[in-house]
Coordinates of C-alpha atoms and ligand atoms in Angstrom, one line a residue:
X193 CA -17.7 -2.8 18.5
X194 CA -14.8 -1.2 19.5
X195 CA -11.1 -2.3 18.0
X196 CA -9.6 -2.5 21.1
X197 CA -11.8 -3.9 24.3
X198 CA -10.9 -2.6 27.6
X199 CA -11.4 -6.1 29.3
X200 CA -9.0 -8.5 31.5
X201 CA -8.0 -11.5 31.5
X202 CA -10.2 -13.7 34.3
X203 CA -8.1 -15.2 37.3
X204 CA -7.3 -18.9 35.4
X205 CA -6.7 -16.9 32.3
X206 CA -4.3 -14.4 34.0
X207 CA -2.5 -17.4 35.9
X208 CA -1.8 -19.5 32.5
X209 CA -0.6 -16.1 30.8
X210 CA 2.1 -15.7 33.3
X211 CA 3.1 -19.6 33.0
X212 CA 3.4 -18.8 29.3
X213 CA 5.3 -16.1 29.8
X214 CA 8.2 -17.4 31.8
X215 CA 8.8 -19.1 28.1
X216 CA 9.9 -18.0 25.1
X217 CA 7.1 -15.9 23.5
X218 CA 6.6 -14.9 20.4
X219 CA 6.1 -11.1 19.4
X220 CA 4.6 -10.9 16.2
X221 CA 1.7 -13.6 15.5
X222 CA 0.3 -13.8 12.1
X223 CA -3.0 -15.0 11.8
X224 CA -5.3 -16.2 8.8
X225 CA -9.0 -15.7 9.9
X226 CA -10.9 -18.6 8.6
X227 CA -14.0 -20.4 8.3
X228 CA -16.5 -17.2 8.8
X229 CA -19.0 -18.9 6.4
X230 CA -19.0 -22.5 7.9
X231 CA -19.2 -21.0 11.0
X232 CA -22.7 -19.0 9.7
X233 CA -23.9 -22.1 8.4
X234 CA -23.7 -23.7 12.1
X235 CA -25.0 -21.3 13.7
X236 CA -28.1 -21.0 11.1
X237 CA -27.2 -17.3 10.7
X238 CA -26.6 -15.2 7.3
X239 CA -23.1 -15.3 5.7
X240 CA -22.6 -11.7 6.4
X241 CA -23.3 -12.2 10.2
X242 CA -20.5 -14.6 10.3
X243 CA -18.4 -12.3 8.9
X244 CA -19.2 -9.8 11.3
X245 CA -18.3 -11.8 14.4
X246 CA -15.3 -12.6 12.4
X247 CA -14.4 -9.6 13.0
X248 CA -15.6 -9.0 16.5
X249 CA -13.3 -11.9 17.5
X250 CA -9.9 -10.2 15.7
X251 CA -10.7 -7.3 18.0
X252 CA -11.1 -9.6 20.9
X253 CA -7.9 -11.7 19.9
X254 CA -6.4 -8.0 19.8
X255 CA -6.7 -7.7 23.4
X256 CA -5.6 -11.8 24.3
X257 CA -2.5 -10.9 22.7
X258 CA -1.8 -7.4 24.5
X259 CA -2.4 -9.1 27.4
X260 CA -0.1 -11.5 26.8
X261 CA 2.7 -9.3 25.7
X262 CA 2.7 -9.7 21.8
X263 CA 2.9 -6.7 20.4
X264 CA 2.8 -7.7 16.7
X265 CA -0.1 -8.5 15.1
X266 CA -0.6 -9.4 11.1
X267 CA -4.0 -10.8 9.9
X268 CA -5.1 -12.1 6.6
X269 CA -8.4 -10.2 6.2
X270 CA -8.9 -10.6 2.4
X271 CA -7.6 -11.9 -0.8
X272 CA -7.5 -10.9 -4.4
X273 CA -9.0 -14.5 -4.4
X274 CA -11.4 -13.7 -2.6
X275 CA -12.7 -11.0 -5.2
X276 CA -14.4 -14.3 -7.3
X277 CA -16.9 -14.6 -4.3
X278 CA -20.4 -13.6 -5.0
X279 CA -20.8 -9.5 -5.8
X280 CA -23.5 -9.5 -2.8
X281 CA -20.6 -11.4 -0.3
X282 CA -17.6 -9.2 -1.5
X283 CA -19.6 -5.8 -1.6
X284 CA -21.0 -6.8 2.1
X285 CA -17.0 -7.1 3.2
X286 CA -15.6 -4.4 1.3
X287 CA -18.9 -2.6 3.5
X288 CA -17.9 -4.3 6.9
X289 CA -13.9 -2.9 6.3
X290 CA -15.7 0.5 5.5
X291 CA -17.3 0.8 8.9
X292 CA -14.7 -0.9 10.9
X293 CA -12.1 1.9 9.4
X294 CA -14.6 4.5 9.7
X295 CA -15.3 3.7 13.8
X296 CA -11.3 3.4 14.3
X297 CA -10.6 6.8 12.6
X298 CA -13.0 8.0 15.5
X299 CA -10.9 6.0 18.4
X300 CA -7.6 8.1 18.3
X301 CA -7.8 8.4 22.0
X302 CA -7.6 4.9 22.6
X303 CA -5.4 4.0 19.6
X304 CA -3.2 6.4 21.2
X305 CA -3.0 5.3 24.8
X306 CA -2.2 1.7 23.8
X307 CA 0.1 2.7 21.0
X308 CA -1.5 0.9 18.2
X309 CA -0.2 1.8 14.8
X310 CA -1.7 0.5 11.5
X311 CA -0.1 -0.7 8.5
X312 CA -1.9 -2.5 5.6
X313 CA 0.0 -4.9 3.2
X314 CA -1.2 -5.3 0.1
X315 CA -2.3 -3.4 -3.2
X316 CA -5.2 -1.0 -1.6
X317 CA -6.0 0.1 -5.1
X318 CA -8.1 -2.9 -5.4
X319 CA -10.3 -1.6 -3.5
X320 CA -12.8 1.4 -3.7
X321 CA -11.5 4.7 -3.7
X322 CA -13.8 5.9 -0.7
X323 CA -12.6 2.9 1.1
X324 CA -8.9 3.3 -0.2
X325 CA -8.7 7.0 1.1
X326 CA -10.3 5.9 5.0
X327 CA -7.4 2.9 5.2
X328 CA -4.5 5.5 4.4
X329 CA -6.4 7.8 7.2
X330 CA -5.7 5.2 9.4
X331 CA -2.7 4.2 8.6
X332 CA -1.4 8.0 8.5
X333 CA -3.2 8.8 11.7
X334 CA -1.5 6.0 14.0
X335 CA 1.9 6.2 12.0
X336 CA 3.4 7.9 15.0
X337 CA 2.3 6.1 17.8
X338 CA 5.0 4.1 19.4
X339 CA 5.0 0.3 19.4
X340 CA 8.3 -0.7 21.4
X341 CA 8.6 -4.2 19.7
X342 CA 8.3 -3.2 16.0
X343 CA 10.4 -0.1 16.6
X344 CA 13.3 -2.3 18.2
X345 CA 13.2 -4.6 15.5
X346 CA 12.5 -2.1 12.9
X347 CA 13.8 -4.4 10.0
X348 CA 15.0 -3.8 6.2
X349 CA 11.7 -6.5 5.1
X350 CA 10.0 -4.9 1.8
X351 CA 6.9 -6.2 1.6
X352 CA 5.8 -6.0 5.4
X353 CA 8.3 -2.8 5.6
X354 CA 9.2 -2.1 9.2
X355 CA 8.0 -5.2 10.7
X356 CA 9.7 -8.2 11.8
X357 CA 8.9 -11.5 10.2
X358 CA 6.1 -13.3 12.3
X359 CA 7.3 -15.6 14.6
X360 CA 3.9 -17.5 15.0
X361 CA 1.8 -17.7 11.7
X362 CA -2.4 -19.2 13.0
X363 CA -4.9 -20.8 10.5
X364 CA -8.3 -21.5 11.7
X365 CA -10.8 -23.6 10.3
X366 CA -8.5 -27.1 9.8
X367 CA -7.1 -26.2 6.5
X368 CA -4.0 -26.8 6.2
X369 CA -2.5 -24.2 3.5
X370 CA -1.4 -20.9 3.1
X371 CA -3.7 -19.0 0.6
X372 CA -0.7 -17.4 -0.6
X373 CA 0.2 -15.2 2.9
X374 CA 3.1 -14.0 4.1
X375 CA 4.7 -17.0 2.2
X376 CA 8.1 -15.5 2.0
X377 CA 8.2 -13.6 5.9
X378 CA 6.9 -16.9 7.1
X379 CA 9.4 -19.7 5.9
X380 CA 11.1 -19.8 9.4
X381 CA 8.0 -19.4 11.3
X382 CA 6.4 -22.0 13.8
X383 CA 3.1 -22.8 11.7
X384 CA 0.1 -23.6 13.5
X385 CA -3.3 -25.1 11.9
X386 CA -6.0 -25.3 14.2
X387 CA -9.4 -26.8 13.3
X388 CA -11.5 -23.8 15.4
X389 CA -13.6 -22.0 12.9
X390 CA -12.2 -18.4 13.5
X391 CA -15.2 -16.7 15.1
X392 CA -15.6 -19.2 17.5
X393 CA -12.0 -19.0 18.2
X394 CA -11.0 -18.9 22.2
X395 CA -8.3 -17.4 24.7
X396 CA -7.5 -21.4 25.0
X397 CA -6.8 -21.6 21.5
X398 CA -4.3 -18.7 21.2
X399 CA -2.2 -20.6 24.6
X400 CA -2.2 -23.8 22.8
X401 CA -1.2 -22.5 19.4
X402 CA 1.8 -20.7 21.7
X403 CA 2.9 -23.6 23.4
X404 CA 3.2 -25.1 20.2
X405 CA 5.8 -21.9 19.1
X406 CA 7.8 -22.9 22.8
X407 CA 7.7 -26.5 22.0
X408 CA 9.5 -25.8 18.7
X409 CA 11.1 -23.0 19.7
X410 CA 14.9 -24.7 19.7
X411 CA 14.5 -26.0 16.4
X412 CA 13.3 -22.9 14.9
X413 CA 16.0 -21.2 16.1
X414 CA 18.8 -23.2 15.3
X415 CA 17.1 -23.4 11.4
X416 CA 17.0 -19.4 11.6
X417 CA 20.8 -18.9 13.0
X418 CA 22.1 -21.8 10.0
X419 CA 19.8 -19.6 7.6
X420 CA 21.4 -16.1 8.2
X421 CA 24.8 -17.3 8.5
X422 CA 23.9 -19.1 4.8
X423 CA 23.0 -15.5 3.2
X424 CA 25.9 -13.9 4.6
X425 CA 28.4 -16.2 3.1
X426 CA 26.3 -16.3 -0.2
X427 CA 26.3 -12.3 0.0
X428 CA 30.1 -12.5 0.4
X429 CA 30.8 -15.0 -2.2
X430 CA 28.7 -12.9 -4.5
X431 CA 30.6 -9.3 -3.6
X432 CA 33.9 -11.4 -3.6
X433 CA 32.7 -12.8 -7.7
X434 CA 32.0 -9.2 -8.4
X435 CA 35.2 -7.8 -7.2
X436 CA 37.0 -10.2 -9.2
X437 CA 35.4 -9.3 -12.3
X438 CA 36.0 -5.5 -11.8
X439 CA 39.7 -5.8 -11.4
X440 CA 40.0 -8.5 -13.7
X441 CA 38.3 -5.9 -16.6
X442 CA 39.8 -3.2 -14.8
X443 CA 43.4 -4.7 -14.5
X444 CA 43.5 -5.9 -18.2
X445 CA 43.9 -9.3 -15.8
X446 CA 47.2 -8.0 -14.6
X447 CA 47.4 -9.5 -11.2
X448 CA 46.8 -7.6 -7.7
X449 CA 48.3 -7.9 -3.9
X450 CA 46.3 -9.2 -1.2
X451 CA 45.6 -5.2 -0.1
X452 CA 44.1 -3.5 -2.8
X453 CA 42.1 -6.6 -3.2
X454 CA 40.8 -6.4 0.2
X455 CA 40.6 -2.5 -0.3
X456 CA 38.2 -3.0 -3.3
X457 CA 36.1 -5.4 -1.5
X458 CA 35.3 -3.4 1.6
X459 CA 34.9 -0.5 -0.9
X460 CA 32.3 -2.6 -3.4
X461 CA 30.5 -3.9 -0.2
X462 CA 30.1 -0.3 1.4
X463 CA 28.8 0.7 -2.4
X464 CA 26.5 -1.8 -2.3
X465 CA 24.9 -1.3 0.8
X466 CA 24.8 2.4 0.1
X467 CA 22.8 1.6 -2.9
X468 CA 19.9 -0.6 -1.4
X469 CA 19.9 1.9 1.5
X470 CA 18.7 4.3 -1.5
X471 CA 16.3 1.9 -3.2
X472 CA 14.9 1.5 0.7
X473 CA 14.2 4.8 1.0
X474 CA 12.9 6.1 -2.1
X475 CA 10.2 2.7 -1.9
X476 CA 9.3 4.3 1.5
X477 CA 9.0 7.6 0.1
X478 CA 6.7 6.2 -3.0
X479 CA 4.5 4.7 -0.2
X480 CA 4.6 7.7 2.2
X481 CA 3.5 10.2 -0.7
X482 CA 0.8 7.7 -1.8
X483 CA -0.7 7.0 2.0
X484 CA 0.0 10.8 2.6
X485 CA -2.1 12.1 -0.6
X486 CA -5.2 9.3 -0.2
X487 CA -5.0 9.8 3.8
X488 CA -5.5 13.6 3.3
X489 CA -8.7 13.4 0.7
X490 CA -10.4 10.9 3.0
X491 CA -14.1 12.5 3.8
X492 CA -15.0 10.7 6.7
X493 CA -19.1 10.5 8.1
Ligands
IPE781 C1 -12.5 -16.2 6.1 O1 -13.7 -17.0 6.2 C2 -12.9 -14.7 5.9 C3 -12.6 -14.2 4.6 C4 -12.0 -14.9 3.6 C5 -13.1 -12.9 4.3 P1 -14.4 -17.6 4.9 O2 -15.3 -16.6 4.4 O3 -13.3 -18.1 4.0 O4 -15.2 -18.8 5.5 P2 -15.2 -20.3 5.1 O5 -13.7 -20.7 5.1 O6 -15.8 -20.4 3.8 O7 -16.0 -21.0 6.2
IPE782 C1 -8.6 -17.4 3.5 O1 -9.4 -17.1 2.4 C2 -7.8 -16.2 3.7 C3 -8.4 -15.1 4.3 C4 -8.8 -15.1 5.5 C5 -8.5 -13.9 3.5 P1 -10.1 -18.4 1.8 O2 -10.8 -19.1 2.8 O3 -10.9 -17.9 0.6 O4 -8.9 -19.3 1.3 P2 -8.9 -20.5 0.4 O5 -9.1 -20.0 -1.0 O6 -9.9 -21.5 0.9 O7 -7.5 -21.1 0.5
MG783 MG1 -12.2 -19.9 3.9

C-alpha cells in the first residue's frame, strides 16, 4: 500500500474537520502505535498480519491528518525494547520496514507533490545495514521538500532536530505509559490514551483525541508560557553567576561600575550563544555526513 492515499474525507467527516478547525489545532501529533498483536489475536489472524495493518492504518492516519491540516507527524514504530521479542517477530518487522522503505523510495512523485519529508529519530545502527542504508535514502531523498509548518518553526531541539515539540502525543491500545518516547519533547504536551487497538484505529478517534488537545488547550499554554519565562531567568541567573566569577578572578576581586559589568554580561551571553550555535551545527554536520554516506550506498530492488 501506498504511504500516502489519495482519498477524501466523506461529507460528515469533512463537516466535523472544519468544526475542529475553527479551534486551536495542533500541528505536530505524536503517536505511539499500539496493540498490533492483541488486535491479531481478535481478529484470529497471524501476529505479522497485525502488524501489517498496523502499518496500513499509519498511512491512512497520514492522510486524516493532512486533511485536517497537521502537518507534523512523529510515530513510535519500534523500540530497542522491542529487540527482546521473539527472533521470528522482530526479523518479520525489521522485514515489513524493509519493504515499506523500499515502496517509498519508489513514490518521489507523490512525496514530492505533498511535500513530505522524512526524518528518523533514533540510533539506525541498530538495525541491519541493508535496511540502515534504504532509511538514510529516504531520509536524504525528501530532505528538500518543503513542509511550511516545520520550516516556520524550525527549532534548536537536539534529539528531534528541526522539529517542534509535539503538541498532541496519542497511545492506542489503553495503556497508559510512555515506553520511554519522546519523554523529554513531550512534558508540555496534551497526552491522550485511548483504549482503540491501533489498527483498528478510526478518523473518529483522531477528532476526539483533538478535542481533548482544545479542551486543554488554555492550560497547556499558560504551563508552557510560565515554563519558558522559568529557563530564561535560570539562563540569566546562570550567565549573571558566571560573569561574576570571571571578574571576580579577573579583577583580583577589585570591584567594578555598573557598565563594564553590564558590558561583560552582554559580551559572555553573545559568547555563549555563539558557542552552542557551533556545537548545533557541527551535530548536524555529524548527522548529514552519516545519512549522506549510508543514503548514497543504498542498492535498492
Ligand atoms: C505495537 O503493537 C507495534 C510494535 C511495538 C512494533 P504491539 O506489537 O506492541 O502489540 P500489542 O501491544 O502486544 O498488542
Ligand atoms: C510500544 O511498544 C511502543 C511502540 C509502538 C514501538 P510496546 O507495546 O512493546 O511497549 P511496552 O513495552 O508494552 O510499554
Ligand atoms: Mg504493545
Amino acid at each position: 500500500m501506498s504511504w500516502i492515499r489519495e482519498t477524501e474525507l466523506r461529507l460528515l467527516e469533512r463537516l466535523t474537520a472544519n468544526i475542529l478547525k475553527a479551534g486551536p489545532m495542533p500541528k505536530h501529533v505524536a503517536f505511539i502505535m499500539d496493540g498490533n498483536r492483541r488486535y491479531a489475536q481478535k481478529r484470529h489472524v497471524e501476529r505479522q498480519e497485525g502488524h501489517t495493518q498496523g502499518f496500513d492504518k499509519l498511512a491512512e492516519t497520514l492522510r486524516w491528518c493532512l486533511n485536517l491540516g497537521i502537518h507534523e507527524v512523529t510515530v513510535y514504530a519500534f523500540s530497542i525494547e522491542n529487540f527482546k521479542r521473539s527472533r521470528e517477530e522482530v526479523d518479520g518487522l525489521i522485514e515489513l520496514a524493509r519493504q515499506k522503505f523500499s515502496r517509498l523510495l519508489t513514490e518521489q512523485e507523490n512525496l514530492e507533490k505533498h511535500g513530505v519529508c522524512i526524518r528518523v529519530l533514533g540510533d539506525l545502527t541498530l538495525l541491519p545495514e541493508d535496511l540502515q542504508q534504504i532509511i538514510a535514502k529516504a531520509v536524504v531523498s525528501t530532505r528538500a521538500h518543503n513542509n511550511d509548518v516545520s520550516e516556520a518553526l524550525l527549532s534548536q531541539c537536539l534529539y528531534s532536530s528541526n522539529s517542534p515539540n509535539p503538541d498532541l502525543l496519542i497511545r492506542t491500545s489503553g495503556e497508559v505509559r510512555l515506553s520511554d518516547f519522546l519523554l523529554w519533547q513531550t512534558s508540555y504536551s496534551c497526552l491522550a490514551f485511548q483504549s482503540v487497538l491501533w489498527p483498528e484505529y478510526s478518523f473518529w478517534n483522531l477528532c476526539e483525541a483533538i478535542l481533548q488537545y482544545q479542551l486543554s488547550y488554555r492550560s497547556l499554554q499558560k504551563a508552557q508560557e510560565l515554563h519558558k519565562e522559568g529557563q530564561v531567568l535560570q539562563q540569566m541567573e546562570a550567565d549573571r553567576t558566571c560573569v561574576a566569577e570571571l571578574l571576580q578572578h579577573r579583577g583580583n576581586g577589585k570591584p567594578m561600575d555598573a557598565q563594564s559589568r553590564q558590558t561583560a554580561l552582554l559580551n559572555y551571553t553573545a559568547s555563549r550563544e555563539e558557542r552552542v550555535c557551533c556545537f548545533l551545527n557541527a551535530l548536524q554536520h555529524k548527522r548529514d555526513t552519516f545519512l549522506n554516506d549510508l543514503s548514497s550506498q543504498a542498492v535498492v530492488a
